[in-house]
CSV table of C-alpha atoms in Angstrom, one decimal:
chain,number,residue,atom,x,y,z
U,236,UNK,CA,156.5,53.7,113.0
U,237,UNK,CA,154.6,55.7,115.1
U,238,UNK,CA,153.2,54.7,118.1
U,239,UNK,CA,150.1,55.6,119.7
U,240,UNK,CA,148.6,56.7,123.3
U,241,UNK,CA,146.5,53.4,124.5
U,242,UNK,CA,142.7,53.8,124.3
U,243,UNK,CA,141.7,56.7,125.9
U,244,UNK,CA,139.6,57.1,129.1
U,245,UNK,CA,136.6,60.3,128.7
U,246,UNK,CA,135.0,61.3,132.0
U,247,UNK,CA,131.8,63.3,130.3
U,248,UNK,CA,131.6,65.3,133.1
U,249,UNK,CA,135.6,67.1,132.2
U,250,UNK,CA,135.8,67.0,128.9
U,251,UNK,CA,131.8,68.0,127.6
U,252,UNK,CA,129.1,69.7,130.2
U,253,UNK,CA,131.0,70.2,133.8
U,254,UNK,CA,128.1,72.1,134.8
U,255,UNK,CA,127.6,67.7,135.8
U,256,UNK,CA,130.1,67.7,137.5
U,257,UNK,CA,130.6,64.6,140.2
U,258,UNK,CA,127.3,64.4,139.1
U,259,UNK,CA,125.1,61.1,139.3
U,260,UNK,CA,123.3,61.3,135.9
U,261,UNK,CA,124.2,62.8,133.3
U,262,UNK,CA,122.0,62.9,130.0
U,263,UNK,CA,121.7,64.7,127.1
U,264,UNK,CA,120.4,64.7,123.7
U,265,UNK,CA,122.3,62.3,120.9
U,266,UNK,CA,122.5,64.9,118.5
U,267,UNK,CA,124.0,67.1,120.6
U,268,UNK,CA,126.6,65.2,122.1
U,269,UNK,CA,127.4,64.2,118.2
U,270,UNK,CA,128.1,67.8,117.8
U,271,UNK,CA,130.6,68.2,119.8
U,272,UNK,CA,132.2,64.1,120.3
U,273,UNK,CA,131.5,63.5,116.1
U,274,UNK,CA,129.7,60.9,114.6
U,275,UNK,CA,132.7,59.1,114.2
U,276,UNK,CA,133.4,58.8,117.5
U,277,UNK,CA,136.6,56.4,118.2
U,278,UNK,CA,137.4,53.5,120.3
U,279,UNK,CA,137.3,55.1,123.7
U,280,UNK,CA,136.5,53.6,127.9
U,281,UNK,CA,134.4,55.5,130.2
U,282,UNK,CA,136.2,54.3,133.3
U,283,UNK,CA,133.9,54.0,136.6
U,284,UNK,CA,130.5,54.8,134.6
U,285,UNK,CA,128.0,52.4,132.8
U,286,UNK,CA,127.0,54.0,129.7
U,287,UNK,CA,124.2,53.5,127.4
U,288,UNK,CA,123.0,55.1,124.5
U,289,UNK,CA,119.4,54.6,122.7
U,290,UNK,CA,119.6,55.6,119.2
U,291,UNK,CA,115.0,56.2,118.2
U,292,UNK,CA,116.5,56.6,114.8
U,293,UNK,CA,119.1,55.7,112.0
U,294,UNK,CA,121.5,53.2,111.7
U,295,UNK,CA,124.3,52.6,113.7
U,296,UNK,CA,127.7,50.8,113.4
U,297,UNK,CA,128.6,49.8,117.2
U,298,UNK,CA,132.0,47.7,118.5
U,299,UNK,CA,131.6,46.5,121.9
U,300,UNK,CA,135.1,45.1,122.5
U,301,UNK,CA,135.8,43.2,119.0
U,302,UNK,CA,131.9,42.4,118.6
U,303,UNK,CA,130.0,44.4,115.5
U,304,UNK,CA,126.8,45.2,115.6
U,305,UNK,CA,125.0,47.2,112.0
U,306,UNK,CA,122.2,47.5,113.2
U,307,UNK,CA,118.9,50.3,112.9
U,308,UNK,CA,117.6,51.9,115.7
U,309,UNK,CA,115.6,52.1,117.8
U,310,UNK,CA,118.4,50.5,119.9
U,311,UNK,CA,119.6,51.0,122.8
U,312,UNK,CA,123.4,49.7,123.7
U,313,UNK,CA,124.9,49.4,127.4
U,314,UNK,CA,128.8,49.9,127.8
U,315,UNK,CA,129.7,49.1,131.3
U,316,UNK,CA,133.2,50.6,132.7
U,317,UNK,CA,136.6,50.0,131.1
U,318,UNK,CA,134.3,48.3,128.0
U,319,UNK,CA,136.2,50.0,124.6
U,320,UNK,CA,133.8,51.4,122.6
U,321,UNK,CA,133.4,52.9,118.9
U,322,UNK,CA,130.3,53.5,116.7
U,323,UNK,CA,128.8,55.0,113.8
U,324,UNK,CA,125.9,57.0,113.5
U,325,UNK,CA,124.2,58.8,110.3
U,326,UNK,CA,123.4,62.0,109.8
U,327,UNK,CA,120.2,61.3,111.1
U,328,UNK,CA,120.7,59.3,113.7
U,329,UNK,CA,119.1,60.5,116.7
U,330,UNK,CA,117.8,59.7,120.2
U,331,UNK,CA,119.4,59.8,124.0
U,332,UNK,CA,122.6,59.2,125.8
U,333,UNK,CA,122.0,58.7,129.6
U,334,UNK,CA,126.3,58.1,132.0
U,335,UNK,CA,125.9,57.1,135.8
U,336,UNK,CA,128.5,56.9,138.2
U,337,UNK,CA,128.3,52.8,138.5
U,338,UNK,CA,128.3,52.5,142.0
U,339,UNK,CA,123.9,53.8,140.6
U,340,UNK,CA,123.2,50.2,139.0
U,341,UNK,CA,125.5,48.0,141.4
U,342,UNK,CA,123.4,48.9,144.5
U,343,UNK,CA,120.6,48.6,141.9
U,344,UNK,CA,121.1,45.3,141.6
U,345,UNK,CA,122.1,44.5,145.3
U,346,UNK,CA,118.9,45.9,146.2
U,347,UNK,CA,116.6,43.4,143.4
U,348,UNK,CA,118.5,40.6,144.2
U,349,UNK,CA,116.5,39.6,140.8
U,350,UNK,CA,118.3,41.3,138.0
U,351,UNK,CA,121.8,40.3,137.2
U,352,UNK,CA,125.0,40.2,139.3
U,353,UNK,CA,128.1,42.6,138.5
U,354,UNK,CA,129.9,40.4,137.6
U,355,UNK,CA,127.5,39.2,135.3
U,356,UNK,CA,127.4,42.8,133.5
U,357,UNK,CA,127.6,42.4,129.8
U,358,UNK,CA,128.5,44.9,127.1
U,359,UNK,CA,125.1,43.8,124.7
U,360,UNK,CA,123.3,45.7,122.0
U,361,UNK,CA,119.9,45.1,121.4
U,362,UNK,CA,117.6,46.5,118.5
U,363,UNK,CA,113.3,46.5,118.6
U,364,UNK,CA,114.1,44.9,115.0
U,365,UNK,CA,114.4,41.9,116.8
U,366,UNK,CA,112.6,41.4,120.4
U,367,UNK,CA,110.1,39.0,120.0
U,368,UNK,CA,105.9,40.7,120.1
U,369,UNK,CA,105.3,40.9,124.2
U,370,UNK,CA,109.1,42.2,124.3
U,371,UNK,CA,108.3,45.6,121.9
U,372,UNK,CA,106.4,46.7,124.3
U,373,UNK,CA,108.6,47.1,126.6
U,374,UNK,CA,111.1,49.3,124.2
U,375,UNK,CA,108.4,51.4,123.7
U,376,UNK,CA,108.7,52.0,127.2
U,377,UNK,CA,111.7,52.6,127.3
U,378,UNK,CA,110.9,54.8,125.0
U,379,UNK,CA,109.1,56.9,127.1
U,380,UNK,CA,111.4,56.7,130.3
U,381,UNK,CA,114.2,58.3,128.6
U,382,UNK,CA,111.6,61.5,127.2
U,383,UNK,CA,110.4,62.1,131.1
U,384,UNK,CA,114.7,61.9,132.1
U,385,UNK,CA,114.5,64.9,129.3
U,386,UNK,CA,112.5,66.3,130.7
U,387,UNK,CA,112.9,66.0,133.6
U,388,UNK,CA,116.6,67.5,133.6
U,389,UNK,CA,115.3,70.5,131.3
U,390,UNK,CA,113.1,71.9,133.3
U,391,UNK,CA,114.4,72.6,137.7
U,392,UNK,CA,112.1,71.6,139.8
U,393,UNK,CA,111.5,71.1,144.0
U,394,UNK,CA,112.9,66.9,144.1
U,395,UNK,CA,114.4,66.9,140.6
U,396,UNK,CA,117.9,65.2,141.8
U,397,UNK,CA,115.8,62.7,143.3
U,398,UNK,CA,113.7,61.9,140.3
U,399,UNK,CA,116.5,61.9,137.6
U,400,UNK,CA,118.1,59.3,140.2
U,401,UNK,CA,114.5,56.8,140.2
U,402,UNK,CA,114.6,57.4,136.4
U,403,UNK,CA,118.0,56.4,135.2
U,404,UNK,CA,117.1,53.1,138.0
U,405,UNK,CA,113.9,52.9,136.3
U,406,UNK,CA,115.8,53.0,132.9
U,407,UNK,CA,118.3,50.0,134.4
U,408,UNK,CA,115.7,47.7,135.3
U,409,UNK,CA,114.4,48.1,131.9
U,410,UNK,CA,118.1,47.7,129.7
U,411,UNK,CA,118.8,44.8,132.1
U,412,UNK,CA,114.9,42.9,132.0
U,413,UNK,CA,115.7,43.5,128.4
U,414,UNK,CA,118.7,42.3,128.2
U,415,UNK,CA,118.5,38.2,127.6
U,416,UNK,CA,117.2,39.6,123.6
U,417,UNK,CA,120.1,40.7,123.6
U,418,UNK,CA,122.1,40.9,119.7
U,419,UNK,CA,123.9,38.4,117.7
U,420,UNK,CA,127.4,40.0,116.8
U,421,UNK,CA,128.7,39.8,114.1
U,422,UNK,CA,131.7,38.5,112.6
U,423,UNK,CA,134.8,40.9,112.9
U,424,UNK,CA,138.3,40.1,112.2
U,425,UNK,CA,141.0,41.2,114.8
U,426,UNK,CA,143.5,42.4,112.6
U,427,UNK,CA,141.1,44.8,110.8
U,428,UNK,CA,139.6,46.2,113.7
U,429,UNK,CA,143.4,46.9,115.1
U,430,UNK,CA,143.9,48.6,111.9
U,431,UNK,CA,141.4,50.7,111.5
U,432,UNK,CA,141.4,52.3,115.4
U,433,UNK,CA,145.5,52.2,114.7
U,434,UNK,CA,144.3,54.4,111.8
U,435,UNK,CA,141.6,56.5,113.7
U,436,UNK,CA,144.3,57.2,116.9
U,437,UNK,CA,146.7,58.7,113.9
U,438,UNK,CA,143.9,61.1,112.0
U,439,UNK,CA,143.3,62.5,115.5
U,440,UNK,CA,147.2,63.9,115.9
U,441,UNK,CA,147.5,64.2,112.7
U,442,UNK,CA,144.3,65.9,111.0
U,443,UNK,CA,145.0,69.1,111.6
U,444,UNK,CA,148.0,68.7,109.2
U,445,UNK,CA,146.5,68.3,106.2
U,446,UNK,CA,148.5,64.4,105.3
U,447,UNK,CA,147.5,62.8,102.4
U,448,UNK,CA,146.7,59.0,102.5
U,449,UNK,CA,149.6,58.3,101.3
U,450,UNK,CA,150.8,58.9,104.4
U,451,UNK,CA,148.2,57.2,107.0
U,452,UNK,CA,148.9,54.1,105.1
U,453,UNK,CA,153.0,54.7,105.0
U,454,UNK,CA,152.3,55.2,108.9
U,455,UNK,CA,150.4,51.9,108.8
U,456,UNK,CA,152.2,50.5,107.2
U,457,UNK,CA,149.0,49.1,104.3
U,458,UNK,CA,149.1,49.7,101.0
U,459,UNK,CA,146.3,53.2,100.4
U,460,UNK,CA,143.7,50.6,98.7
U,461,UNK,CA,143.7,48.4,101.7
U,462,UNK,CA,143.4,50.8,103.9
U,463,UNK,CA,140.3,52.5,102.2
U,464,UNK,CA,139.0,48.4,101.9
U,465,UNK,CA,139.6,47.6,105.6
U,466,UNK,CA,137.7,51.3,106.8
U,467,UNK,CA,134.4,50.6,104.1
U,468,UNK,CA,134.4,47.4,105.3
U,469,UNK,CA,135.2,48.5,109.4
U,470,UNK,CA,131.9,51.6,108.8
U,471,UNK,CA,131.0,51.5,106.3
U,472,UNK,CA,133.3,54.8,105.1
U,473,UNK,CA,136.1,55.3,103.2
U,474,UNK,CA,139.6,56.4,104.5
U,475,UNK,CA,138.9,59.9,102.9
U,476,UNK,CA,135.9,60.2,104.5
U,477,UNK,CA,136.3,59.2,107.7
U,478,UNK,CA,139.6,62.0,107.8
U,479,UNK,CA,137.3,64.6,105.9
U,480,UNK,CA,134.5,64.0,108.7
U,481,UNK,CA,137.1,64.5,111.6
U,482,UNK,CA,138.0,68.3,110.2
U,483,UNK,CA,134.0,68.7,109.7
U,484,UNK,CA,133.1,67.4,112.8
U,485,UNK,CA,135.8,69.8,114.4
U,486,UNK,CA,135.1,72.9,112.4
U,487,UNK,CA,130.8,72.2,113.6
U,488,UNK,CA,132.2,71.6,117.2
U,489,UNK,CA,134.3,75.4,117.1
U,490,UNK,CA,131.9,77.3,115.2
U,491,UNK,CA,129.4,76.1,117.9
U,492,UNK,CA,131.0,75.5,120.9
U,493,UNK,CA,133.6,79.2,120.8
U,494,UNK,CA,133.7,82.3,119.9
U,495,UNK,CA,136.4,82.1,117.2
U,496,UNK,CA,136.2,83.9,114.1
U,497,UNK,CA,135.8,81.8,111.3
U,498,UNK,CA,139.4,83.1,109.8
U,499,UNK,CA,140.3,81.5,113.2
U,500,UNK,CA,138.3,78.6,113.1
U,501,UNK,CA,140.2,77.8,109.1
U,502,UNK,CA,144.2,78.4,110.5
U,503,UNK,CA,143.1,76.2,113.8
U,504,UNK,CA,142.2,73.1,111.2
U,505,UNK,CA,145.1,73.7,109.1
U,506,UNK,CA,144.0,76.0,106.5
U,507,UNK,CA,146.1,78.8,105.0
U,508,UNK,CA,143.4,79.9,103.0
U,509,UNK,CA,140.2,80.9,104.6
U,510,UNK,CA,138.5,81.3,101.5
U,511,UNK,CA,139.6,77.2,100.9
U,512,UNK,CA,138.0,76.7,104.6
U,513,UNK,CA,134.8,78.5,103.7
U,514,UNK,CA,134.1,76.5,100.8
U,515,UNK,CA,135.3,73.5,102.0
U,516,UNK,CA,132.5,74.4,105.1
U,517,UNK,CA,129.9,75.0,102.4
U,518,UNK,CA,131.0,71.3,100.8
U,519,UNK,CA,130.8,69.2,103.1
U,520,UNK,CA,127.5,70.6,104.5
U,521,UNK,CA,125.5,72.1,102.1
U,522,UNK,CA,125.7,75.9,104.1
U,523,UNK,CA,128.5,78.3,104.5
U,524,UNK,CA,130.7,78.1,108.0
U,525,UNK,CA,128.0,81.8,108.6
U,526,UNK,CA,125.4,80.6,108.0
U,527,UNK,CA,125.7,77.1,110.3
U,528,UNK,CA,126.6,78.9,113.5
U,529,UNK,CA,123.0,81.5,113.0
U,530,UNK,CA,121.6,78.5,112.8
U,531,UNK,CA,123.2,76.3,115.5
U,532,UNK,CA,122.9,79.3,117.8
U,533,UNK,CA,119.2,80.2,117.2
U,534,UNK,CA,117.5,80.5,119.8
């Protein structure tokens, strides 16, 4: 059986957007980041960074360490540094992703004195549907703060860095105020989650090689049916769909973020016949690779 690497640490400003290298605050739209990282995000960490996903629409399955949440938006989930997390968003889910250096949050807590203690910050999920009525305006206020942050990021002007920092701190203040209303996690079998994460790592290593599901199952030491059951229970998707989703994620990423030709992209993804890649992409995306690239790059 093949051994796998430890759960990866993802540094946003190195692997995604180098414009933010060494920045205290990184913001982007959830949909745009999903175009790059995919809707099925395998287990990972952000060492020395706090991250908040504020989901405005759609359904989300979230795993924070070994706790499982399956919620409809609007909701947010907070992941402190080193906390392993994974999530699956549906095709139309959108919202905001805020990643900040841990020092910003630590200094906020030290200055406030009543928001909580650094040592007590835990991963959590808060859903609007489960908030008591008096707390509903707080969630709406959080939504407005994210919209303000997005507007500030998109239009450079004097004092921008100070405004971005202040808005990020205001967002975290609201997060900590709402934290007492966290969603109770759903039970999850440790062995199922562990095997599912190992399957995701194998997909990451071998999706361009077009392994059969039988080979994946053999590597994991389970039957195909068992693997499929665990994937459906854990991610709400079949094992085959998870492999296809990873191929499509990489295809979309290469179409949007590189200048490689469509034939070259097909070869990179293990398709020996460019026509077969085009048919596969069209079936999955509902449009040709060329049309998808043109639509995503349109001003």
